[in-house]
JSON list of C-alpha atoms and ligand atoms in Angstrom, two decimals:
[
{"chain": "A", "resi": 1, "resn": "UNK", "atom": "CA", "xyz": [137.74, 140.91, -155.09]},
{"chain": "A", "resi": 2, "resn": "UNK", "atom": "CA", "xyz": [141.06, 140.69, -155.67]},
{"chain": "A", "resi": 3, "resn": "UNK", "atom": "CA", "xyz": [144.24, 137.92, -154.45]},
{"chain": "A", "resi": 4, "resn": "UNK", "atom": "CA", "xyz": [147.11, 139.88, -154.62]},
{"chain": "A", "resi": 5, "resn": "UNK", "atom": "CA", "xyz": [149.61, 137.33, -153.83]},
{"chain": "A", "resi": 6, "resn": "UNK", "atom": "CA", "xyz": [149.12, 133.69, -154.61]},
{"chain": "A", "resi": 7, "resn": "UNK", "atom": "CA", "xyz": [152.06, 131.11, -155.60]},
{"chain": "A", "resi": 8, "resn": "UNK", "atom": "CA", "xyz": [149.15, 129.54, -157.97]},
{"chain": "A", "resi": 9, "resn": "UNK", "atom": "CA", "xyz": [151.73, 128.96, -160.86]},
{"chain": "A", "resi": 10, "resn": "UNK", "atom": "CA", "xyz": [152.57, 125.26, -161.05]},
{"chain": "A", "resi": 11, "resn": "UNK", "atom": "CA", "xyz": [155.89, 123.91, -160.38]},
{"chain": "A", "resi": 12, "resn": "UNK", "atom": "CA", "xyz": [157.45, 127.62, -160.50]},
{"chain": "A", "resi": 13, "resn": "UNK", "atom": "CA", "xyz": [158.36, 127.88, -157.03]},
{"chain": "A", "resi": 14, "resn": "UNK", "atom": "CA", "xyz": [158.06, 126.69, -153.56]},
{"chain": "A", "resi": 15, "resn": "UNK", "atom": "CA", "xyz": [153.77, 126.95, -154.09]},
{"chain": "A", "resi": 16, "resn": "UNK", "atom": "CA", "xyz": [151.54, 124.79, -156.27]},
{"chain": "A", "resi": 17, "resn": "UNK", "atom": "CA", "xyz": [153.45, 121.54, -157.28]},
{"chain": "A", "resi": 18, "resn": "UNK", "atom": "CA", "xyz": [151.27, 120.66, -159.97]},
{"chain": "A", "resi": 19, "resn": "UNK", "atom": "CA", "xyz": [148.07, 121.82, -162.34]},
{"chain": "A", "resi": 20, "resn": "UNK", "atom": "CA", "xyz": [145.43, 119.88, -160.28]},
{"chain": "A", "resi": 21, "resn": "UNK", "atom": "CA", "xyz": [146.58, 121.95, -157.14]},
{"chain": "A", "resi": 22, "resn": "UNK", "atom": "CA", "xyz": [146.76, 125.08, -158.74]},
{"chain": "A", "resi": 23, "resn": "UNK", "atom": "CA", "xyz": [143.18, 124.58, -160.36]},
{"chain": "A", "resi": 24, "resn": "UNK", "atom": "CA", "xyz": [141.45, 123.79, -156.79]},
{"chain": "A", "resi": 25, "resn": "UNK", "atom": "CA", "xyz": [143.32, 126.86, -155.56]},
{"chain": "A", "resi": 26, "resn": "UNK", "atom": "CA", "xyz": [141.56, 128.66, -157.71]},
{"chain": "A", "resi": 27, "resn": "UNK", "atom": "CA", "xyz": [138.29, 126.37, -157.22]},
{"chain": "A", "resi": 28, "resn": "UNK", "atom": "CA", "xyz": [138.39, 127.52, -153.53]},
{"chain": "A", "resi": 29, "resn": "UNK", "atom": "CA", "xyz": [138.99, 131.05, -153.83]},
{"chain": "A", "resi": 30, "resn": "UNK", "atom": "CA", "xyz": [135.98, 131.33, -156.63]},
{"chain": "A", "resi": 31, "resn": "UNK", "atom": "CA", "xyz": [134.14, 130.03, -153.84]},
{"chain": "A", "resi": 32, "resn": "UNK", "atom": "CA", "xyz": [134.75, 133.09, -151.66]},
{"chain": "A", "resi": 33, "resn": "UNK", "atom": "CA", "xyz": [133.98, 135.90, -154.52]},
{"chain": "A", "resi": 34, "resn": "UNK", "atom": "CA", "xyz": [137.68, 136.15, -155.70]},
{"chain": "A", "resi": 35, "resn": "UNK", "atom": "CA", "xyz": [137.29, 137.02, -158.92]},
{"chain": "A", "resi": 36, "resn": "UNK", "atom": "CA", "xyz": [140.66, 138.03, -159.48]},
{"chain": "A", "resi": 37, "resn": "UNK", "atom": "CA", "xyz": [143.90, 136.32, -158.97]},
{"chain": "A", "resi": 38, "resn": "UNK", "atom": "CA", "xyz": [147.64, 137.42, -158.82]},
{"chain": "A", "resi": 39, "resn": "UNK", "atom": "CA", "xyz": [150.04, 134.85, -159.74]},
{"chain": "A", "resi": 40, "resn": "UNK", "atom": "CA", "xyz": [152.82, 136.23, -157.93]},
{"chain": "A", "resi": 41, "resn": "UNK", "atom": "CA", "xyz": [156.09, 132.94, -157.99]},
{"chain": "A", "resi": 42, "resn": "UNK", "atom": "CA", "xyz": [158.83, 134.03, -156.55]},
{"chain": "A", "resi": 43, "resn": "UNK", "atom": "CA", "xyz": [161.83, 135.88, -157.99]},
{"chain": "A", "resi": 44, "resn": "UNK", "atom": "CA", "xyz": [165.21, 135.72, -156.14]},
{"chain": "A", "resi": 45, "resn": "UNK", "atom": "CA", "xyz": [167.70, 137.23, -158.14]},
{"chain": "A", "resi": 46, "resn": "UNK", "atom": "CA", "xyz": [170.46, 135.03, -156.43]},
{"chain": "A", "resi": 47, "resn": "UNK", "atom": "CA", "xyz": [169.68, 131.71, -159.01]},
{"chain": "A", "resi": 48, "resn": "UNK", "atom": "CA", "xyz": [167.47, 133.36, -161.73]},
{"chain": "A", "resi": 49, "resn": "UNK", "atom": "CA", "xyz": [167.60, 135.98, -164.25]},
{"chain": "A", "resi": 50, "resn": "UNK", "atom": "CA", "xyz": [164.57, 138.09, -165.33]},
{"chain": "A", "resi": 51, "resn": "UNK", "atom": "CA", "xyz": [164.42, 136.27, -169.18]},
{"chain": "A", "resi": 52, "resn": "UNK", "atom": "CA", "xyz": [164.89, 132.65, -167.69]},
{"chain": "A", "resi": 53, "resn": "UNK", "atom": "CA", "xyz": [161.75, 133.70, -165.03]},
{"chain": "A", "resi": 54, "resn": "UNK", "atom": "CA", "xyz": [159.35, 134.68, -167.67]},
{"chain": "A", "resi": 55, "resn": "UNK", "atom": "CA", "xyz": [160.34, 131.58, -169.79]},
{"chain": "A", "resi": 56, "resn": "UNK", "atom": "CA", "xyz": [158.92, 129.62, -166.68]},
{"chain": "A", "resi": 57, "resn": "UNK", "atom": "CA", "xyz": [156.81, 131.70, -165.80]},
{"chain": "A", "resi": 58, "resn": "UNK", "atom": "CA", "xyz": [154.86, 131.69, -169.65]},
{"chain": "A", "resi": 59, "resn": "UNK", "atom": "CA", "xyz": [155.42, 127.56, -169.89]},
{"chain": "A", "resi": 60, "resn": "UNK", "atom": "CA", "xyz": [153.68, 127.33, -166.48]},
{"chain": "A", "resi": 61, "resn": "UNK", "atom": "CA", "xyz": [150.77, 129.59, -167.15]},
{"chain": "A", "resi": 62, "resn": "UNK", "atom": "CA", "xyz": [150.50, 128.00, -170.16]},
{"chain": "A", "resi": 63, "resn": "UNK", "atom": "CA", "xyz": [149.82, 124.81, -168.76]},
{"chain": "A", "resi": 64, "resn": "UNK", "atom": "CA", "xyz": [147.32, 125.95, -166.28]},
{"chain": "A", "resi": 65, "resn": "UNK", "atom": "CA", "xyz": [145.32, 127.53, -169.17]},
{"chain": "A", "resi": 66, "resn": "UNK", "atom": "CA", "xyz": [145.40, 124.19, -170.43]},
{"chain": "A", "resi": 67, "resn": "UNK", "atom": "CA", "xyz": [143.80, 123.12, -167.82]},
{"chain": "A", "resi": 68, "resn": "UNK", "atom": "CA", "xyz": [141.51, 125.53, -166.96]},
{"chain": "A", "resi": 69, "resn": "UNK", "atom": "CA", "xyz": [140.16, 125.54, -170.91]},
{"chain": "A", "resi": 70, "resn": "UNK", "atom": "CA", "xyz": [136.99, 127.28, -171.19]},
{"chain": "A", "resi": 71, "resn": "UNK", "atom": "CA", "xyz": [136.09, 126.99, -167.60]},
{"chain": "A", "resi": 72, "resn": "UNK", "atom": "CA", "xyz": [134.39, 130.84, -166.59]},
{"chain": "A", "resi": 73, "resn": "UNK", "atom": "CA", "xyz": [133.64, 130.32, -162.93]},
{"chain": "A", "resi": 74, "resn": "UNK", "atom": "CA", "xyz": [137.44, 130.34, -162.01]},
{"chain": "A", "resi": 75, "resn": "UNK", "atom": "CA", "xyz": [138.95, 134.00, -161.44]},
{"chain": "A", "resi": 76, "resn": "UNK", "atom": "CA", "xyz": [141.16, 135.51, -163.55]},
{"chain": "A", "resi": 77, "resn": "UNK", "atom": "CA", "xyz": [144.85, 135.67, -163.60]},
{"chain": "A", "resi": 78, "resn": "UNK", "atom": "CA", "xyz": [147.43, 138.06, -163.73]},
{"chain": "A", "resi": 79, "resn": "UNK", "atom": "CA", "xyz": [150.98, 137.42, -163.90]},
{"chain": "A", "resi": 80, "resn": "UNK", "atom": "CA", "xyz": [152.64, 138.49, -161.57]},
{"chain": "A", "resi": 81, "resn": "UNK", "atom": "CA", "xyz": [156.00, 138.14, -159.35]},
{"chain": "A", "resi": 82, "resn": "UNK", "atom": "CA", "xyz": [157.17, 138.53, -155.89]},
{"chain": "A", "resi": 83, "resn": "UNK", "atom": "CA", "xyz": [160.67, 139.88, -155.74]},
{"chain": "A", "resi": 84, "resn": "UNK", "atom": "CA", "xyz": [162.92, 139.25, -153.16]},
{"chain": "A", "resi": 85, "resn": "UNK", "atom": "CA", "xyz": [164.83, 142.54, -152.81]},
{"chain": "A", "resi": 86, "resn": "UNK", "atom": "CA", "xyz": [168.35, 142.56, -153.83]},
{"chain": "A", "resi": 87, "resn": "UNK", "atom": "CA", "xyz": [170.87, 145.42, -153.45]},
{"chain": "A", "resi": 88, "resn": "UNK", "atom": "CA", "xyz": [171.25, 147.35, -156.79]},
{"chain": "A", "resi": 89, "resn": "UNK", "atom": "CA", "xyz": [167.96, 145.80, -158.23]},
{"chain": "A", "resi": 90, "resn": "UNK", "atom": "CA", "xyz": [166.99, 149.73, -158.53]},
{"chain": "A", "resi": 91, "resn": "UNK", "atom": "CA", "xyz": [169.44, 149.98, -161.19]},
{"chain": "A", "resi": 92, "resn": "UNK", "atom": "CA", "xyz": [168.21, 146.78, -163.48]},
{"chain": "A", "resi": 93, "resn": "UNK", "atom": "CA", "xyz": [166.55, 147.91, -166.75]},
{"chain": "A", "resi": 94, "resn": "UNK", "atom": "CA", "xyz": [164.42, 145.11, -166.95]},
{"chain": "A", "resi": 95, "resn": "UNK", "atom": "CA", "xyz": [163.14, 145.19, -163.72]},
{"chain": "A", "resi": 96, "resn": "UNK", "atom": "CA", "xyz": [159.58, 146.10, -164.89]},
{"chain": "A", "resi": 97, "resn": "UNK", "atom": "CA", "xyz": [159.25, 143.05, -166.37]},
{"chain": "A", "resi": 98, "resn": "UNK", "atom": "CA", "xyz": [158.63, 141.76, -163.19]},
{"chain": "A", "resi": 99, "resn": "UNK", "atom": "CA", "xyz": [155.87, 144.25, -162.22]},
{"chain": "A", "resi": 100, "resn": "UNK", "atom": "CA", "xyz": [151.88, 142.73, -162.18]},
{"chain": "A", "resi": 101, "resn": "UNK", "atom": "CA", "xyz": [150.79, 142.51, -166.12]},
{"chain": "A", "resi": 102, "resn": "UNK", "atom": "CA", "xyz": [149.36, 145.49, -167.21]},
{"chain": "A", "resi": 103, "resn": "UNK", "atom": "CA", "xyz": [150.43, 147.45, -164.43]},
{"chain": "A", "resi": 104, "resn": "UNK", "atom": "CA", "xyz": [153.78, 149.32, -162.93]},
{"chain": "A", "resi": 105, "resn": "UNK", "atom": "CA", "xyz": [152.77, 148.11, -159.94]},
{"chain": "A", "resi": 106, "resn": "UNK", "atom": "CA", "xyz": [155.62, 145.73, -158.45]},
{"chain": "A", "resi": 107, "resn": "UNK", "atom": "CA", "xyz": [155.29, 143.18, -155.65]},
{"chain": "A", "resi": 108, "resn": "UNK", "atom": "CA", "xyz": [158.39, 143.58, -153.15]},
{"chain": "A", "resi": 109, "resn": "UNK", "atom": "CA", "xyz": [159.68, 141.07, -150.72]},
{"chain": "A", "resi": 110, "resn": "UNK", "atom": "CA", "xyz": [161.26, 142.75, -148.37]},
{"chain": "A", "resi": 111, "resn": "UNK", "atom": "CA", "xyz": [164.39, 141.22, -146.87]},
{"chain": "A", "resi": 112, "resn": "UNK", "atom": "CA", "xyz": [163.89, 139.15, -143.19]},
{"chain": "A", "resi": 113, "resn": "UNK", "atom": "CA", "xyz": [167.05, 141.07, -141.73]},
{"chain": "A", "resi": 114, "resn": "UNK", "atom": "CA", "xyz": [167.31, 144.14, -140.15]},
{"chain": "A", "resi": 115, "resn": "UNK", "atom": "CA", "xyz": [166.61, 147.16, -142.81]},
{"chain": "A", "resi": 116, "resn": "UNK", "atom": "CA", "xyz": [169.57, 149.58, -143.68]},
{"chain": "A", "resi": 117, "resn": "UNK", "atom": "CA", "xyz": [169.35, 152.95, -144.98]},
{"chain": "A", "resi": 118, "resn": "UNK", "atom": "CA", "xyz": [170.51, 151.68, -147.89]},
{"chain": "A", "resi": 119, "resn": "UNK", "atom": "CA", "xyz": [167.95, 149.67, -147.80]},
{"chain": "A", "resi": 120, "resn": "UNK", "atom": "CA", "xyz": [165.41, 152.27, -147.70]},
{"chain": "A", "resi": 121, "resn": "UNK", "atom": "CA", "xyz": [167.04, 154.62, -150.29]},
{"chain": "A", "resi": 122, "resn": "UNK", "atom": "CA", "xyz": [166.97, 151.42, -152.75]},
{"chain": "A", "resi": 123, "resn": "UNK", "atom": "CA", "xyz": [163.70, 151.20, -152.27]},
{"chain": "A", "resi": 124, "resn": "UNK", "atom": "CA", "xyz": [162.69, 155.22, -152.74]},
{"chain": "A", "resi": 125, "resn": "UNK", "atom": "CA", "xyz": [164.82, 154.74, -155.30]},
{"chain": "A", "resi": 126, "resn": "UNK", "atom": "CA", "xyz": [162.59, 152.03, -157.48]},
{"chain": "A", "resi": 127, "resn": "UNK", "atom": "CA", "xyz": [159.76, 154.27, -156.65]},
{"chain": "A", "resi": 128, "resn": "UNK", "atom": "CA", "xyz": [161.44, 157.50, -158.03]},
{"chain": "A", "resi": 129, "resn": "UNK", "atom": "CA", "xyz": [162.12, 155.27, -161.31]},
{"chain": "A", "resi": 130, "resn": "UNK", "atom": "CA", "xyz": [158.20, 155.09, -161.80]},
{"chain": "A", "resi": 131, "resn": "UNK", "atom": "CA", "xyz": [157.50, 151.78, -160.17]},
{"chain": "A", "resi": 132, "resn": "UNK", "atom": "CA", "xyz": [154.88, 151.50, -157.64]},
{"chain": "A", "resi": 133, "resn": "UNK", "atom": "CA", "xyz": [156.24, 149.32, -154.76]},
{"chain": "A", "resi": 134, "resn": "UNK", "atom": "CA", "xyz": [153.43, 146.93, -152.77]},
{"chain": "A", "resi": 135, "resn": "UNK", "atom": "CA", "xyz": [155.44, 145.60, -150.05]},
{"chain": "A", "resi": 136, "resn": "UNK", "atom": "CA", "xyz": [154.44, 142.01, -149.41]},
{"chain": "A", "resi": 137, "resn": "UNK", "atom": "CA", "xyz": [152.81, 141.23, -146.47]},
{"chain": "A", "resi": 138, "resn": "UNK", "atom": "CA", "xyz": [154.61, 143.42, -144.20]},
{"chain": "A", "resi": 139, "resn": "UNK", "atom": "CA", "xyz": [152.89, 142.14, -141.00]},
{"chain": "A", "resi": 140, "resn": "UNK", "atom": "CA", "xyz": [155.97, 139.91, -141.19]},
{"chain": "A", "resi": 141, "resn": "UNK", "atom": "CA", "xyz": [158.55, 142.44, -140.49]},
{"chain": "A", "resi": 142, "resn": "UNK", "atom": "CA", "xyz": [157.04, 144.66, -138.02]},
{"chain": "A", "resi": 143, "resn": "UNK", "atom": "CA", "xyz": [158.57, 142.06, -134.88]},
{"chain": "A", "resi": 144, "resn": "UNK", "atom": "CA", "xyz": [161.71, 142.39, -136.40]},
{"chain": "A", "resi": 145, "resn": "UNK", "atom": "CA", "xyz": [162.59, 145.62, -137.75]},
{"chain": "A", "resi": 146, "resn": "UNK", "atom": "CA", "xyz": [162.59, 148.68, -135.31]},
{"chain": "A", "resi": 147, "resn": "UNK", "atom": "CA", "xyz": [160.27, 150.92, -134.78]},
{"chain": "A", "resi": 148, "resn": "UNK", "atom": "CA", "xyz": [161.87, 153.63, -136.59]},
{"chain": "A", "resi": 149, "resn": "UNK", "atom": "CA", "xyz": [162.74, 151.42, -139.11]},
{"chain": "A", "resi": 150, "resn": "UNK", "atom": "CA", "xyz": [159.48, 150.75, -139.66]},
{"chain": "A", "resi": 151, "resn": "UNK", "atom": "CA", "xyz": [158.25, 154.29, -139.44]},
{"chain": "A", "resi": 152, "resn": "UNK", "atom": "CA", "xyz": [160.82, 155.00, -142.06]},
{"chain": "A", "resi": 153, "resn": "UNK", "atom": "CA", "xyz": [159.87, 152.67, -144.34]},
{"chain": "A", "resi": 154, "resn": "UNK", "atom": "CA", "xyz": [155.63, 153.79, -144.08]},
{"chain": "A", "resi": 155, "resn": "UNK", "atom": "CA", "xyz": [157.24, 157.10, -144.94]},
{"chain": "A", "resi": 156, "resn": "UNK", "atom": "CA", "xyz": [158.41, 156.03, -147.90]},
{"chain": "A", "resi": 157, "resn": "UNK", "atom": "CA", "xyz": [154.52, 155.88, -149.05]},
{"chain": "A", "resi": 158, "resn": "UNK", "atom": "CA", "xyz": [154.69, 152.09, -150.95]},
{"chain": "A", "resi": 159, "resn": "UNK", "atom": "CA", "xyz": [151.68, 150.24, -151.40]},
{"chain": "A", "resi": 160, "resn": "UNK", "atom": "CA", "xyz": [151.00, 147.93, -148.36]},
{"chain": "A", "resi": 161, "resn": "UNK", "atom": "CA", "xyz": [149.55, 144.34, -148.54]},
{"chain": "A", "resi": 162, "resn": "UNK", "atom": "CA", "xyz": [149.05, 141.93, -146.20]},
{"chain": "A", "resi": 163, "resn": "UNK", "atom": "CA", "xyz": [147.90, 138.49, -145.88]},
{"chain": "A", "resi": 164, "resn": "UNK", "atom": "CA", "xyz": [144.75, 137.12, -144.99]},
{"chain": "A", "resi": 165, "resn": "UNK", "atom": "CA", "xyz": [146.42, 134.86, -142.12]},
{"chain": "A", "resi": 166, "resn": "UNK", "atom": "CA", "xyz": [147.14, 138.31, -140.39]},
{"chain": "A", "resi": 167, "resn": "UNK", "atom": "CA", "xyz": [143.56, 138.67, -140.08]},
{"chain": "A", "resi": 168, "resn": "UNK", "atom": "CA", "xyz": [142.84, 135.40, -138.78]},
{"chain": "A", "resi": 169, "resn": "UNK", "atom": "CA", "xyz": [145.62, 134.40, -136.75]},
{"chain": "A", "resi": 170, "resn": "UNK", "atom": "CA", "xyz": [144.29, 135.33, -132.89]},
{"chain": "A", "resi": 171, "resn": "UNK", "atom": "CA", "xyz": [147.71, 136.87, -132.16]},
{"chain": "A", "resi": 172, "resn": "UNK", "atom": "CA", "xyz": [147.28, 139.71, -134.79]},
{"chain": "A", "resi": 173, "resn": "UNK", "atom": "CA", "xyz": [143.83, 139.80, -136.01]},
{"chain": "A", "resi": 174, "resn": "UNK", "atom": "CA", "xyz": [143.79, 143.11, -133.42]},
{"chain": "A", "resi": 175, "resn": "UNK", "atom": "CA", "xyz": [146.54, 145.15, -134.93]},
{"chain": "A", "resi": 176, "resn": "UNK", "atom": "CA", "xyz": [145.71, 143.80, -138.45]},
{"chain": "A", "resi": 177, "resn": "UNK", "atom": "CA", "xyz": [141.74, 145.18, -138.28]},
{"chain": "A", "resi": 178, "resn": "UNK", "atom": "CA", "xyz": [143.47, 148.61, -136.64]},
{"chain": "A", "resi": 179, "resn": "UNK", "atom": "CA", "xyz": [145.92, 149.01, -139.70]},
{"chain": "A", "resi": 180, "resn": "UNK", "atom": "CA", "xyz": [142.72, 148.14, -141.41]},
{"chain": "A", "resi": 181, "resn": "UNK", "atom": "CA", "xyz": [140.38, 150.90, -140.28]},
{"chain": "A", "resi": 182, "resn": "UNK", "atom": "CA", "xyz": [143.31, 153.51, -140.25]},
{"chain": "A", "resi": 183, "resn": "UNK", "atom": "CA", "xyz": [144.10, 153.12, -143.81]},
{"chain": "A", "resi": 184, "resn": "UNK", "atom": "CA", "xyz": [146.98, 151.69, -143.65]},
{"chain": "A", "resi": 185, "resn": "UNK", "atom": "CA", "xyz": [146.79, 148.53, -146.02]},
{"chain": "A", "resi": 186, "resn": "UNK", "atom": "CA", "xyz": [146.00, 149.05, -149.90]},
{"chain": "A", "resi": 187, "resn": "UNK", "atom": "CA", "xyz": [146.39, 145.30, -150.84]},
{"chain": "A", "resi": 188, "resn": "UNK", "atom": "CA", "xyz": [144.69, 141.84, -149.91]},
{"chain": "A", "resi": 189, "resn": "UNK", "atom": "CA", "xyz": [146.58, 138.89, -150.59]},
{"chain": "A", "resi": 190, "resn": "UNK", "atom": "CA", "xyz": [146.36, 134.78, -149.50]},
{"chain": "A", "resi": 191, "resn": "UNK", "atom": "CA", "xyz": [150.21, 134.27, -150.09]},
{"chain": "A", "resi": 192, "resn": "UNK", "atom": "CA", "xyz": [148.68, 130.77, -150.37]},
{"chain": "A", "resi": 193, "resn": "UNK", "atom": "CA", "xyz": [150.66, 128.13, -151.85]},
{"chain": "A", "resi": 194, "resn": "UNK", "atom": "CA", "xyz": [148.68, 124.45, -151.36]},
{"chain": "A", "resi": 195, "resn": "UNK", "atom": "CA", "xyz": [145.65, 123.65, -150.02]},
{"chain": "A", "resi": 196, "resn": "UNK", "atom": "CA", "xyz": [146.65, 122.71, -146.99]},
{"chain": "A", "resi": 197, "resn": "UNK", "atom": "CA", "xyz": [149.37, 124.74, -145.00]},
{"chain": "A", "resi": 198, "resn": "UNK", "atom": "CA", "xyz": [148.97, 127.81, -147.24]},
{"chain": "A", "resi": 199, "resn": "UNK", "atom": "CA", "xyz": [145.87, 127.76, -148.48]},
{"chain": "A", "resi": 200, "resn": "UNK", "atom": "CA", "xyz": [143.40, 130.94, -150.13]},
{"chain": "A", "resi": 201, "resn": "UNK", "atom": "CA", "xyz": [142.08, 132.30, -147.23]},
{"chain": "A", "resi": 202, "resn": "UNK", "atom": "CA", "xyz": [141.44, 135.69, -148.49]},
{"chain": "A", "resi": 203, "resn": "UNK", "atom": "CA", "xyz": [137.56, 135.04, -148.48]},
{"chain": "A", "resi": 204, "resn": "UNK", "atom": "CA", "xyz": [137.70, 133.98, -144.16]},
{"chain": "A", "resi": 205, "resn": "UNK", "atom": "CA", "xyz": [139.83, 137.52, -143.97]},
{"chain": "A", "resi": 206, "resn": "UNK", "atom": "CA", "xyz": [137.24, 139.44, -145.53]},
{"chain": "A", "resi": 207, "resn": "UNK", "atom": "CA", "xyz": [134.30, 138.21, -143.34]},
{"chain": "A", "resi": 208, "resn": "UNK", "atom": "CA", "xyz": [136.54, 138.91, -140.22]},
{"chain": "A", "resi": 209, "resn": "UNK", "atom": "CA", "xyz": [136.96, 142.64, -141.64]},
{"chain": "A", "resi": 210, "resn": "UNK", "atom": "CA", "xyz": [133.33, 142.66, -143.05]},
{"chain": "A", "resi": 211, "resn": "UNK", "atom": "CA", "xyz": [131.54, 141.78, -139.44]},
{"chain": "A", "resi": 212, "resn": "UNK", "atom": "CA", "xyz": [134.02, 144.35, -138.11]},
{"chain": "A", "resi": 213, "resn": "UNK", "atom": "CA", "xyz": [133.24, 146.98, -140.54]},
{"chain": "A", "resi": 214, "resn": "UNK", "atom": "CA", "xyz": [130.45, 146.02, -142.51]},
{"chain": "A", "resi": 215, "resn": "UNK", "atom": "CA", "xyz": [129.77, 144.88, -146.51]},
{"chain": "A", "resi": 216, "resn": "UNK", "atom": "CA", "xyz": [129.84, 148.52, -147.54]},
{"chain": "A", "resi": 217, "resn": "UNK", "atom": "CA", "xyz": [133.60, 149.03, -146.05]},
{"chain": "A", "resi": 218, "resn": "UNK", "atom": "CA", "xyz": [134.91, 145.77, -147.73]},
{"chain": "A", "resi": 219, "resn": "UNK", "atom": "CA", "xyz": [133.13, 146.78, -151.17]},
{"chain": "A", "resi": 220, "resn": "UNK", "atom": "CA", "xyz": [134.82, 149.87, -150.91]},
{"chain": "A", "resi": 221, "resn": "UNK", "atom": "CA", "xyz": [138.53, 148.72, -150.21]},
{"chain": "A", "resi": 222, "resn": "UNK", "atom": "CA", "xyz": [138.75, 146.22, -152.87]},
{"chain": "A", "resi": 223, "resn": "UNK", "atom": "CA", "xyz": [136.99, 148.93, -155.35]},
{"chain": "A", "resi": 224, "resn": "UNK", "atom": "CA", "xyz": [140.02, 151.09, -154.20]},
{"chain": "A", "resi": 225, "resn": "UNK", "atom": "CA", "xyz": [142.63, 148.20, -154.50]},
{"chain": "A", "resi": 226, "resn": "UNK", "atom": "CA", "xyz": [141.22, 147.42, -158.20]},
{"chain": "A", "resi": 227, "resn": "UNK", "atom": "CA", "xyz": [141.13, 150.60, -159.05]},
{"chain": "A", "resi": 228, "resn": "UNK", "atom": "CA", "xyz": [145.10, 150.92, -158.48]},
{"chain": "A", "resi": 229, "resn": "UNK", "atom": "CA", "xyz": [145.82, 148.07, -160.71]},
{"chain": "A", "resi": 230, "resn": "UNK", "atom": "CA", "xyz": [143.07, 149.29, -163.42]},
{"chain": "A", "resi": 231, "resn": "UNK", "atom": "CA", "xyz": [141.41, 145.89, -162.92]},
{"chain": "B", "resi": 1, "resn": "FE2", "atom": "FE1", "xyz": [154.55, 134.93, -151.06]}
]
């Protein structure tokens, strides 16, 4: 089972502020059969460059390896970023530097104002390049954007994820088992960034959609999701 989205990286961004946190967010996801763990910090192109990120990015890995040592009951990790989208990023060489290690698989943050078609095209764009867009949990636009917006974007055919709190939160837990059933999501992620506020909840999502839809259905999406990251 796989977290695609976890700020797990310590110190790197707004998420775990320090080893011991980032090793119990790990602790607690084991716990719930993740056994495979996107470290996804956050890239905003606005105050970082792509170099200076994976210079932080390696020193803070490093440091949790540190920490985790020989330790085998912990999931794996795979770097990983979440990228804010900025205009013109289609056109940055480097850009798959960001994408999930081993993969061409890239982790898109869509932005929280109203989508243009420039937008869009940008986005089509990165695809046509050879990158596969995941937009990050994209329960968090659908208030905001249009309809049609929407519906344009879903054309566009990225990856989907969402977060587990989509599946838990009474509000949307309807909607988010519909998407669900119709095929609509490809990815799984926590977005979790403590233990407290944010935490991995990935594992309470997945018994929500496994008493809905039974053991076999959940065995079968995450095969799916790990078989488009070759994990
Ligand atoms: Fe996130």
């Amino acid at each position: 089972m796989t977290d695609l989205h976890m700020h797990v990286l310590p110190g790197m961004d707004d998420g775990s502020r320090d080893v011991g946190t980032s090793v119990a967010m790990l602790e607690r996801s084991a716990a719930y059969g993740v056994d495979t763990v996107a470290a996804t910090s956050h890239f905003y192109a606005e105050d970082n460059n792509i170099p200076r990120f994976l210079t932080r990015r390696r020193s803070a890995y490093g440091r949790l390896q540190e920490a985790v040592g020989e330790r085998d009951d912990l999931p794996r990790l795979l770097l990983g970023a979440e990228v804010l989208y900025f205009a013109g990023m289609s056109a940055v060489d480097d850009l798959d530097a960001l994408c999930l290690e081993g993969t061409d698989l890239l982790l898109l943050e869509m932005p929280f104002v109203l989508w243009t078609d420039r937008v869009l095209r940008e986005v089509e764009t990165i695809q046509r390049s050879g990158l596969q867009v995941a937009a990050a949990h994209i329960e968090r636009y659908m208030d905001i954007q249009p309809r049609r917006t929407m519906e344009a974007f879903f054309d566009l055919g990225t990856f989907i994820q969402c977060n587990g709190s989509f599946f838990l939160n009474r509000r949307t837990a309807r909607q988010a088992l519909r998407m669900f059933r119709q095929g609509q999501i490809q990815f799984l992620g926590s977005d979790a960034h403590n233990l407290t506020s944010r935490p991995p909840d990935l594992g309470e999502a997945v018994q929500v959609i496994e008493k809905k839809f039974g053991w076999q259905t959940v065995d079968h999406f995450f095969a799916e999701a790990d078989g488009c990251i070759g994990v």
